[in-house]
Tab-separated table of C-alpha atoms in Angstrom:
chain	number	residue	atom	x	y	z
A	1	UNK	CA	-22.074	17.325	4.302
A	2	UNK	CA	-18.972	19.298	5.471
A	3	UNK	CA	-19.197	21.293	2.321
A	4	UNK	CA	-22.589	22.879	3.722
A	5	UNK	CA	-22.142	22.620	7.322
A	6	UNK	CA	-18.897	22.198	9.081
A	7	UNK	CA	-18.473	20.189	12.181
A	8	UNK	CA	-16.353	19.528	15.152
A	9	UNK	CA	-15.284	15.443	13.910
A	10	UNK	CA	-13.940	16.191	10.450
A	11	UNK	CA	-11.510	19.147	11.643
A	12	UNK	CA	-9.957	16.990	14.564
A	13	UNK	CA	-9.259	13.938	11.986
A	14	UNK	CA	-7.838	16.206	9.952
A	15	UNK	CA	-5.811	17.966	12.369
A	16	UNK	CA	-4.882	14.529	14.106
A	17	UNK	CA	-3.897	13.095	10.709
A	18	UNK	CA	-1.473	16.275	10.209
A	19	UNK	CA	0.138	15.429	13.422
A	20	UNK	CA	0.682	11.320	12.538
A	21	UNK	CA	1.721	11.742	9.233
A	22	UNK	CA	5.530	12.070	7.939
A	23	UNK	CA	7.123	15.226	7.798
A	24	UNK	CA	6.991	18.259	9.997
A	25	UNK	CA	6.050	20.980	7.082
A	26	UNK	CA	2.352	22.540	7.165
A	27	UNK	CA	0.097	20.117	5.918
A	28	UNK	CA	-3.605	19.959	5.123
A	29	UNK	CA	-5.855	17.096	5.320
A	30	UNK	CA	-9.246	16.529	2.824
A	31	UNK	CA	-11.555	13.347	3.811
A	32	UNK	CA	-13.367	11.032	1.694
A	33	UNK	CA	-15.196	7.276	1.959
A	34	UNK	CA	-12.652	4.876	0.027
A	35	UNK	CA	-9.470	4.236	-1.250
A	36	UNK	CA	-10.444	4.506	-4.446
A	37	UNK	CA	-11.256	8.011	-3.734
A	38	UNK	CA	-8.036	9.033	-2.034
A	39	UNK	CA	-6.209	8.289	-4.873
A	40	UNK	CA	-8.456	9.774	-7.342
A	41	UNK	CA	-8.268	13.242	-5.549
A	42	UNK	CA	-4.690	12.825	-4.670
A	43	UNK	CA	-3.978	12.770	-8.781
A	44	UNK	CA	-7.036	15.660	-8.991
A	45	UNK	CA	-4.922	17.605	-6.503
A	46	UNK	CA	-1.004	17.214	-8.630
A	47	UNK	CA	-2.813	17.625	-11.285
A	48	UNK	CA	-3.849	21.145	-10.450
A	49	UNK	CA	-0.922	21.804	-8.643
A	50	UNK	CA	1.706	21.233	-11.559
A	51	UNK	CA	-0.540	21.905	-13.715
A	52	UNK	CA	0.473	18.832	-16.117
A	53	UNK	CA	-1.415	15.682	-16.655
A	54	UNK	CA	0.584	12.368	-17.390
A	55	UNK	CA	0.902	9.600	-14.139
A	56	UNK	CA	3.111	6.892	-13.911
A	57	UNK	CA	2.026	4.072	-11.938
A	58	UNK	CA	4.030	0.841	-11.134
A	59	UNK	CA	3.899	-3.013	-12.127
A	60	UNK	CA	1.744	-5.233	-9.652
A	61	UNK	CA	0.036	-1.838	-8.447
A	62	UNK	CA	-3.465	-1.834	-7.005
A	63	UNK	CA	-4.660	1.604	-6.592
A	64	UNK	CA	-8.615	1.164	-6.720
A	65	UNK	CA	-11.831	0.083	-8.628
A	66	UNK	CA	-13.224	3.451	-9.792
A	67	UNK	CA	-12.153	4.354	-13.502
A	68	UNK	CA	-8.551	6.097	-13.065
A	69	UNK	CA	-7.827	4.099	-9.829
A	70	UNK	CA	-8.415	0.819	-12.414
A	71	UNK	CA	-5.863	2.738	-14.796
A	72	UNK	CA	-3.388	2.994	-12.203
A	73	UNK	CA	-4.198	-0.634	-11.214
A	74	UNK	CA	-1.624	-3.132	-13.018
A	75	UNK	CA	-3.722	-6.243	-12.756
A	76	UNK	CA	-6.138	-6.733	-15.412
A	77	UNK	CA	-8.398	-9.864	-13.721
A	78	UNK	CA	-10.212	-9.192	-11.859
A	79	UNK	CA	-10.182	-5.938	-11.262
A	80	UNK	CA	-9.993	-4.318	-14.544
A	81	UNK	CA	-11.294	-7.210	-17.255
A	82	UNK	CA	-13.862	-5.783	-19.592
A	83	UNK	CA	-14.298	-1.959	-17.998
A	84	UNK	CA	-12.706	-0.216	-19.922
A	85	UNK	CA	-11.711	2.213	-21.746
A	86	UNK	CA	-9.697	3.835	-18.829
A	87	UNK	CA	-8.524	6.999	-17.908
A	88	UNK	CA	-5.668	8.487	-20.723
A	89	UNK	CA	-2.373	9.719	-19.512
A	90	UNK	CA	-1.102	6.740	-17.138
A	91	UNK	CA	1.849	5.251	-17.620
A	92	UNK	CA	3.712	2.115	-15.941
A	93	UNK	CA	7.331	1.481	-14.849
A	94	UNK	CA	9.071	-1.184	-13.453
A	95	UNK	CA	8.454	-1.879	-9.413
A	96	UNK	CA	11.592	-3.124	-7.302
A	97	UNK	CA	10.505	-6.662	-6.906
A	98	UNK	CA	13.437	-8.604	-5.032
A	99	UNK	CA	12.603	-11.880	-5.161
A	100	UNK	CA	11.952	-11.873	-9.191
A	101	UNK	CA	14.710	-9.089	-9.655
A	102	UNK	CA	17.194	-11.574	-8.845
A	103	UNK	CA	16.489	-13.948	-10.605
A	104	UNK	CA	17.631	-11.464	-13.344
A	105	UNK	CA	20.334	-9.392	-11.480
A	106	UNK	CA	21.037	-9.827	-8.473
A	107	UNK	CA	22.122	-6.287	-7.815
A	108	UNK	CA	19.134	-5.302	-8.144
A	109	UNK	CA	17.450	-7.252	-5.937
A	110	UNK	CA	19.394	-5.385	-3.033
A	111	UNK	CA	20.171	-1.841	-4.932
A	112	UNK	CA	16.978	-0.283	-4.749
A	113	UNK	CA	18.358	3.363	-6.038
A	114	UNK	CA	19.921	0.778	-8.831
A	115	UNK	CA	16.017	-0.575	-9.640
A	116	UNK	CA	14.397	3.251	-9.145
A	117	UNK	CA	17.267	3.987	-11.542
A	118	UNK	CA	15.713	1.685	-14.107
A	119	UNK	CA	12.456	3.089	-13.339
A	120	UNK	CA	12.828	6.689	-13.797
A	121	UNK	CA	14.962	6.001	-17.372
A	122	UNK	CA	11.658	4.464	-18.475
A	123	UNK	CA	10.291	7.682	-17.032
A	124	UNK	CA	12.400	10.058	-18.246
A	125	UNK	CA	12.376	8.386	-21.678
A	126	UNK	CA	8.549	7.407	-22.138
A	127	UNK	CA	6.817	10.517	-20.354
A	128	UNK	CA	9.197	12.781	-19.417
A	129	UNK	CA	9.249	15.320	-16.145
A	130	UNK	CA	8.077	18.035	-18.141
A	131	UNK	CA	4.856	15.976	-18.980
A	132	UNK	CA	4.929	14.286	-15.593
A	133	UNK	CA	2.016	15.555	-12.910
A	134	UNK	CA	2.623	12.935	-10.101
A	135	UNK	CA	4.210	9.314	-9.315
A	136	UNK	CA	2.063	7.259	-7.246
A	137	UNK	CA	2.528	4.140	-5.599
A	138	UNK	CA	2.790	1.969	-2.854
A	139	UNK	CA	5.200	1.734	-0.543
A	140	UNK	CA	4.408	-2.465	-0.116
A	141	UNK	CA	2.079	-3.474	-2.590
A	142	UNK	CA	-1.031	-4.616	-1.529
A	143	UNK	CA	-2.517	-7.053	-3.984
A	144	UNK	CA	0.284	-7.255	-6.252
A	145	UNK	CA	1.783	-9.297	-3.209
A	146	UNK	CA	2.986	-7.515	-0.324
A	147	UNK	CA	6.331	-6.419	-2.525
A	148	UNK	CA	9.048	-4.793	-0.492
A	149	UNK	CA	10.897	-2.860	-2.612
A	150	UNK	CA	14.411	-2.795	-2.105
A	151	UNK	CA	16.163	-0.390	0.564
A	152	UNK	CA	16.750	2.796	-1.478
A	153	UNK	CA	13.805	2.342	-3.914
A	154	UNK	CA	11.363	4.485	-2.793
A	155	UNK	CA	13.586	7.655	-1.295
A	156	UNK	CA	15.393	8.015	-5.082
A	157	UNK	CA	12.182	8.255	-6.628
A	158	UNK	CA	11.082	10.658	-3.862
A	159	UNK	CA	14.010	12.354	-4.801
A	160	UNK	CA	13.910	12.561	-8.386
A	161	UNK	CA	10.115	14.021	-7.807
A	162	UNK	CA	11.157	16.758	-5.854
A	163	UNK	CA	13.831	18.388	-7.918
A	164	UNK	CA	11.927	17.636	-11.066
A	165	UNK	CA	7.985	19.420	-9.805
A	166	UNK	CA	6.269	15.949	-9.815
A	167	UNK	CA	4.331	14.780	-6.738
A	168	UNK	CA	5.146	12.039	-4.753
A	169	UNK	CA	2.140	10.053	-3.980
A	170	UNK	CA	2.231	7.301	-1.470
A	171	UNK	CA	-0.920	4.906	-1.462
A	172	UNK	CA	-0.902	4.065	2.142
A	173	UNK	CA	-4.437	2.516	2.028
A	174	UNK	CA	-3.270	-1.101	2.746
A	175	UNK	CA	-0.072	0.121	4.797
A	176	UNK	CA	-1.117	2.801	6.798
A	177	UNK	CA	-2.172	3.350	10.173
A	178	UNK	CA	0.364	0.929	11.666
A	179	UNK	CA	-0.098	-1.767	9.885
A	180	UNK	CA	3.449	-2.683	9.145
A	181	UNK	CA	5.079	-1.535	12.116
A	182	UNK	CA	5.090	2.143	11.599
A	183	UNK	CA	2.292	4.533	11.569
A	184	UNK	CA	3.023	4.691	8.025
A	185	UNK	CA	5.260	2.333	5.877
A	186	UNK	CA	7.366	5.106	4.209
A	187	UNK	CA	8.440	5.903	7.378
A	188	UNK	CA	11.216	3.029	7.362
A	189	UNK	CA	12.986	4.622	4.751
A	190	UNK	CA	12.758	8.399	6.056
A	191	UNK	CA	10.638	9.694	3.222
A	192	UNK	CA	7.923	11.983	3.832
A	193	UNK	CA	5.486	11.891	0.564
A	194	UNK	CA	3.842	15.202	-0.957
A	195	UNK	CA	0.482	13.478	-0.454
A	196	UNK	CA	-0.435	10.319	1.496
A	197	UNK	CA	-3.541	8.289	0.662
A	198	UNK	CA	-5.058	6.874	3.907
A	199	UNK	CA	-8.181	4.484	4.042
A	200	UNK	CA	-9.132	1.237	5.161
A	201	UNK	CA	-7.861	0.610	9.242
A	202	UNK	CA	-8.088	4.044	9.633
A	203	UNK	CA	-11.435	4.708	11.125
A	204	UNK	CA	-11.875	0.512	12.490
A	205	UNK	CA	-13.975	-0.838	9.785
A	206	UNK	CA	-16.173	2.201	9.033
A	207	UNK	CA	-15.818	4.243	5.778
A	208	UNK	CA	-13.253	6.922	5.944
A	209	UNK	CA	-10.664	7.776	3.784
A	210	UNK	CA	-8.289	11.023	3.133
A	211	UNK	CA	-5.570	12.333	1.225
A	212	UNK	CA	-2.950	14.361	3.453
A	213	UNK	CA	-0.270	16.443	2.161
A	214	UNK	CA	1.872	19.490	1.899
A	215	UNK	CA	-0.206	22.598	2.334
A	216	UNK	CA	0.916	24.259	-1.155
A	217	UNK	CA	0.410	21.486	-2.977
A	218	UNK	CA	-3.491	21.097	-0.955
A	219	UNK	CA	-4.125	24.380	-1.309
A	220	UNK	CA	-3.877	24.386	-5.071
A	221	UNK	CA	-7.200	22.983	-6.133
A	222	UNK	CA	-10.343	25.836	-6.239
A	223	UNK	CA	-12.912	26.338	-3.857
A	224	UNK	CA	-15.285	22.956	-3.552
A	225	UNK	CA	-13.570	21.675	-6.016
A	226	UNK	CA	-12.613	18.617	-3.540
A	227	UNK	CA	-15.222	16.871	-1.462
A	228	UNK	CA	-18.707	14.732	-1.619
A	229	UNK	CA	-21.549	14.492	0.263
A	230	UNK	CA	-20.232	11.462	2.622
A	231	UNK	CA	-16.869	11.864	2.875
A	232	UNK	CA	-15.652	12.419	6.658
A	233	UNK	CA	-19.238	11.888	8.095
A	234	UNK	CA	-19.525	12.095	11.588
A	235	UNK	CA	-19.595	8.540	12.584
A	236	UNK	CA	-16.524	7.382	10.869
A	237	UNK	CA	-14.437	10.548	12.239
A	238	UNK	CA	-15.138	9.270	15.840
A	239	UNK	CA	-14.506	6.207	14.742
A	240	UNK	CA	-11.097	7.356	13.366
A	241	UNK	CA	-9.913	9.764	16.481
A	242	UNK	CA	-10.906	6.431	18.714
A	243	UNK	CA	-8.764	3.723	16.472
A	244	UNK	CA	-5.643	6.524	16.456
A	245	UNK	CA	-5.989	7.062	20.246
A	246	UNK	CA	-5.622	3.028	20.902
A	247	UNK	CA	-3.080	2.365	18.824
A	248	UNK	CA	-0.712	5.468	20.480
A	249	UNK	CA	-2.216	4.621	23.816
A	250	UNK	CA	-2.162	0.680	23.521
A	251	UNK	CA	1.558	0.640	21.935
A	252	UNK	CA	-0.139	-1.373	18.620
A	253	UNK	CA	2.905	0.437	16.552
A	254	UNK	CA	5.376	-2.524	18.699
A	255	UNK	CA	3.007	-5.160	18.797
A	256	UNK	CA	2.902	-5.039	15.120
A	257	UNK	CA	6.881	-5.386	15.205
A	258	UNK	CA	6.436	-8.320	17.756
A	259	UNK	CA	3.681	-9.899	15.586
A	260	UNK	CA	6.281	-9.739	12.518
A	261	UNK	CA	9.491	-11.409	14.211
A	262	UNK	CA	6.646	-14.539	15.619
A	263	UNK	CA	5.527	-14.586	11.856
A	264	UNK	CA	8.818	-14.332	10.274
A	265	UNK	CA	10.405	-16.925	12.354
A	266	UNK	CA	7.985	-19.534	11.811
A	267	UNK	CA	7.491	-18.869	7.993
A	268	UNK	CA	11.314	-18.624	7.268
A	269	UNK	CA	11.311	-21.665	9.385
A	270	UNK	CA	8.699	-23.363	7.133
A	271	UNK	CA	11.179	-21.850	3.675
A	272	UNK	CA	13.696	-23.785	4.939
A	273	UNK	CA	11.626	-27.136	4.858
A	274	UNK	CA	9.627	-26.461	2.004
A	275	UNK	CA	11.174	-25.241	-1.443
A	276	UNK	CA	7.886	-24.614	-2.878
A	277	UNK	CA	8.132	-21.656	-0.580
A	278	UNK	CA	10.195	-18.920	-2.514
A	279	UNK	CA	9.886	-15.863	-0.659
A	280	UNK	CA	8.952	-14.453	2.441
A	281	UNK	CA	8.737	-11.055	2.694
A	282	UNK	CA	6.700	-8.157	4.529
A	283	UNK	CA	6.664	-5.524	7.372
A	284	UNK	CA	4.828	-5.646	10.571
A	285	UNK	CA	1.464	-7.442	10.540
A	286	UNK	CA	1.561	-7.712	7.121
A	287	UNK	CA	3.539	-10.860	5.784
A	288	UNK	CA	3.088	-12.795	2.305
A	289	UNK	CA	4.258	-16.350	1.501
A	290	UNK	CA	5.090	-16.744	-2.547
A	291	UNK	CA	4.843	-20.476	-3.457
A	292	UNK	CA	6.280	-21.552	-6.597
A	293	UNK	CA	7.059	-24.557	-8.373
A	294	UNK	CA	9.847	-27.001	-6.709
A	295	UNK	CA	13.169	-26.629	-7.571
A	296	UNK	CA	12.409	-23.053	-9.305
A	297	UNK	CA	10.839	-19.984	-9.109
A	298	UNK	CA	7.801	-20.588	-11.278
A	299	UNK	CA	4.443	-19.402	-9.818
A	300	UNK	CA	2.200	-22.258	-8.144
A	301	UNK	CA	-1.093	-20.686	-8.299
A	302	UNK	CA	-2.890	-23.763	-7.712
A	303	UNK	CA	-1.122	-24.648	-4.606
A	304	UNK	CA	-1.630	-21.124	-3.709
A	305	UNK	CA	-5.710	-21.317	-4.196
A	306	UNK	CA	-5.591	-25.153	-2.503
A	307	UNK	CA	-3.713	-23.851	0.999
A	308	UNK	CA	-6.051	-21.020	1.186
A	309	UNK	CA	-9.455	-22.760	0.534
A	310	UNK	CA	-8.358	-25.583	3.270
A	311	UNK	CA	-7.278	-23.196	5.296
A	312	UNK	CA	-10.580	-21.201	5.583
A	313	UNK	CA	-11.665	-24.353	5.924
A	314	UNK	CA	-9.694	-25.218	8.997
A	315	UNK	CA	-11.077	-21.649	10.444
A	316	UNK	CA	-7.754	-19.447	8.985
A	317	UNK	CA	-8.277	-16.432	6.837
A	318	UNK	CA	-5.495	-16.618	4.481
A	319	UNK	CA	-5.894	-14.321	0.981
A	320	UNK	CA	-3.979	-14.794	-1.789
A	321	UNK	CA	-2.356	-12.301	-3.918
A	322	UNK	CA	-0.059	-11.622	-6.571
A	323	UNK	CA	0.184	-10.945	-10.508
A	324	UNK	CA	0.424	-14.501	-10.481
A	325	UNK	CA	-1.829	-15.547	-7.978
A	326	UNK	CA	0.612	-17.691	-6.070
A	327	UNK	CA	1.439	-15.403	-2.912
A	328	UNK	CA	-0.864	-16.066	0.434
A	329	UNK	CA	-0.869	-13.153	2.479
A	330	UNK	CA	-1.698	-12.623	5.874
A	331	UNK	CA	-2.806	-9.812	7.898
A	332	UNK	CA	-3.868	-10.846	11.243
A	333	UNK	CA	-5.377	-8.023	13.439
A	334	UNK	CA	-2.808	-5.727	15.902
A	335	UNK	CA	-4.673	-7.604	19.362
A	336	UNK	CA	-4.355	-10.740	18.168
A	337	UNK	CA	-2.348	-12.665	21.181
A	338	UNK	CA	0.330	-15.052	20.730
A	339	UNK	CA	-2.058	-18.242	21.211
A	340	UNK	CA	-4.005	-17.477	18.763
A	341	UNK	CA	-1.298	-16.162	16.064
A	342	UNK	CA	0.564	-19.639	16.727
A	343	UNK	CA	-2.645	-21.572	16.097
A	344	UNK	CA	-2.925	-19.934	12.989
A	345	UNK	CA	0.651	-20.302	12.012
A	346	UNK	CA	0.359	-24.172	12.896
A	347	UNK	CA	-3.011	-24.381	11.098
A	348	UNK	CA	-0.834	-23.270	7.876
A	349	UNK	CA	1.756	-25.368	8.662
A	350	UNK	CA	-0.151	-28.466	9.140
A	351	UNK	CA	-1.721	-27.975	5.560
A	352	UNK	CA	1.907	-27.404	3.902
A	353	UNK	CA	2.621	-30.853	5.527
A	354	UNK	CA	-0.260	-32.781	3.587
A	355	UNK	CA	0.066	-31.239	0.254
């Protein structure tokens, strides 16, 4: 436990994850064994730092499966059906969704400070800044789809957060650790969070997780009032310095890049063919496919569940996603070769074909 006995693993993830992450302001780093976790002591940490309690959250979000992370969680089945109650004091505004916002307005499917806009009025109107301890979300939703939000989306709210004392929380579970092209994905847009949840491909498959941040806002919480018995063990931490040392030393941020133009051009390819494909959308190795109905944009979940079970079948891991359960995403790993990625891209193709 670092909390009794300090070692040499946990202060060089932390000091390697204050090097890696946005911004170049002092920052300090606290580790953990989930996502689910992060998050939690990211809105532990604003909390004590602004001292004020309300959270807003976004539609489609996916933050977790312990109690608040299910309260910031949008998606009732089946992550949140019958455990409840949940945490008080979350609230939920609109996400920038371009491929549904336009079906409404098309400015807003390309404005993104237009659709933050017609977040933070909700904000402003149903919580208010004064109320407001932290905004946390993701900068591409995860299981509500692999949403982009719209260029200009996520540096207004950023914005907003600063000159009003909330904290700017980017869930960078899913996203991080160059998954989408980046080392982080708020990085395409130039923002540079307050706090950063990291998990998941950070330490290769082992459990790690951390929240990063600015060091005034860190600093805030009391003595041990942050920490648990596993978080940052010693065996994930090498695990961690090892994965971040391959993918600066192997180039992994490009090939993610080069993995999403092969992807792109194949799906958009397949969109052109198919009209039951409606969107694709994504950044880096992280791409989704939203199916809907022909001739429309209603959601095809079925389709969506039928192309995923045949291709497992066929040897592809596809997963879908969505609040509607009709977007496939796919994540294929950062060394996966060309070969293979077309295989899998013809795999999918094939079964689009047939159906």
């Amino acid at each position: 436990c670092f909390m009794v006995t300090p070692y040499e693993g946990y202060v060089a993830v932390a000091e390697t994850l204050n090097r890696i992450t946005p911004g170049s302001f002092e920052k300090r780093s606290v580790l953990f064994n989930s996502g689910a976790e992060a998050v939690e002591n990211a809105v532990k940490i604003a909390r004590s730092h602004t001292r004020k309690p309300a959270v807003v959250a976004f539609e489609h979000a996916y933050h977790g499966r312990t109690n608040l992370a299910m309260a910031l969680t949008a998606k009732s089945m089946p992550y949140k059906s019958g455990f409840g109650p949940f945490a008080p004091e979350i609230y939920r505004a609109p996400m920038s969704y371009p491929f549904r916002d336009g079906l409404l307005d098309k400015d807003l499917a390309t404005n993104g400070a237009a659709a933050a806009q017609r977040a933070l009025d909700i904000i402003t109107k149903e919580v208010g800044a004064d109320n407001l301890a932290a905004v946390v979300v993701e900068p591409i939703q995860g299981e509500g789809g692999f949403i982009v939000p719209a260029e200009g989306f996520l540096p207004t709210l950023a914005r907003w957060c600063r000159d009003n004392d909330v904290v700017f929380v980017a869930d960078e579970v899913q996203t991080g650790i160059a998954r989408t092209g980046a080392m982080f994905a708020c990085e395409h847009e130039g923002v540079e969070p307050d706090l950063i949840c990291i998990a998941k491909g950070v330490a290769g498959g082992l459990p790690l997780s951390a929240v990063t941040g600015r060091a005034e806002i860190m600093d805030t919480p009391h003595v041990s009032g942050l920490g648990g018995t596993f978080g940052g063990n010693p065996i994930a931490c090498a695990a961690a310095l090892a994965t971040i040392d391959t993918i600066e030393s192997d180039g992994l941020l490009q090939r993610a890049r080069q993995i999403e133009r092969l992807m792109k051009d194949r799906l958009l390819a397949l969109q052109r063919s198919d009209d039951r494909v409606g969107d694709v959308r994504g950044r880096g190795a992280m791409i989704a496919v939203e199916l809907v109905k022909p001739g429309g944009a209603e959601p095809d979940p079925q389709l969506t569940a039928e192309i995923a079970a045949a291709a497992h079948a066929a040897g592809v891991i596809v997963l879908t996603a969505g609040t509607f359960g009709n977007v496939l995403r796919l994540l294929p790993p950062l060394t996966i070769s060309d070969a293979l990625l077309g295989e899998g891209l013809d795999v999918l193709a094939g079964l689009f074909a047939t159906r």
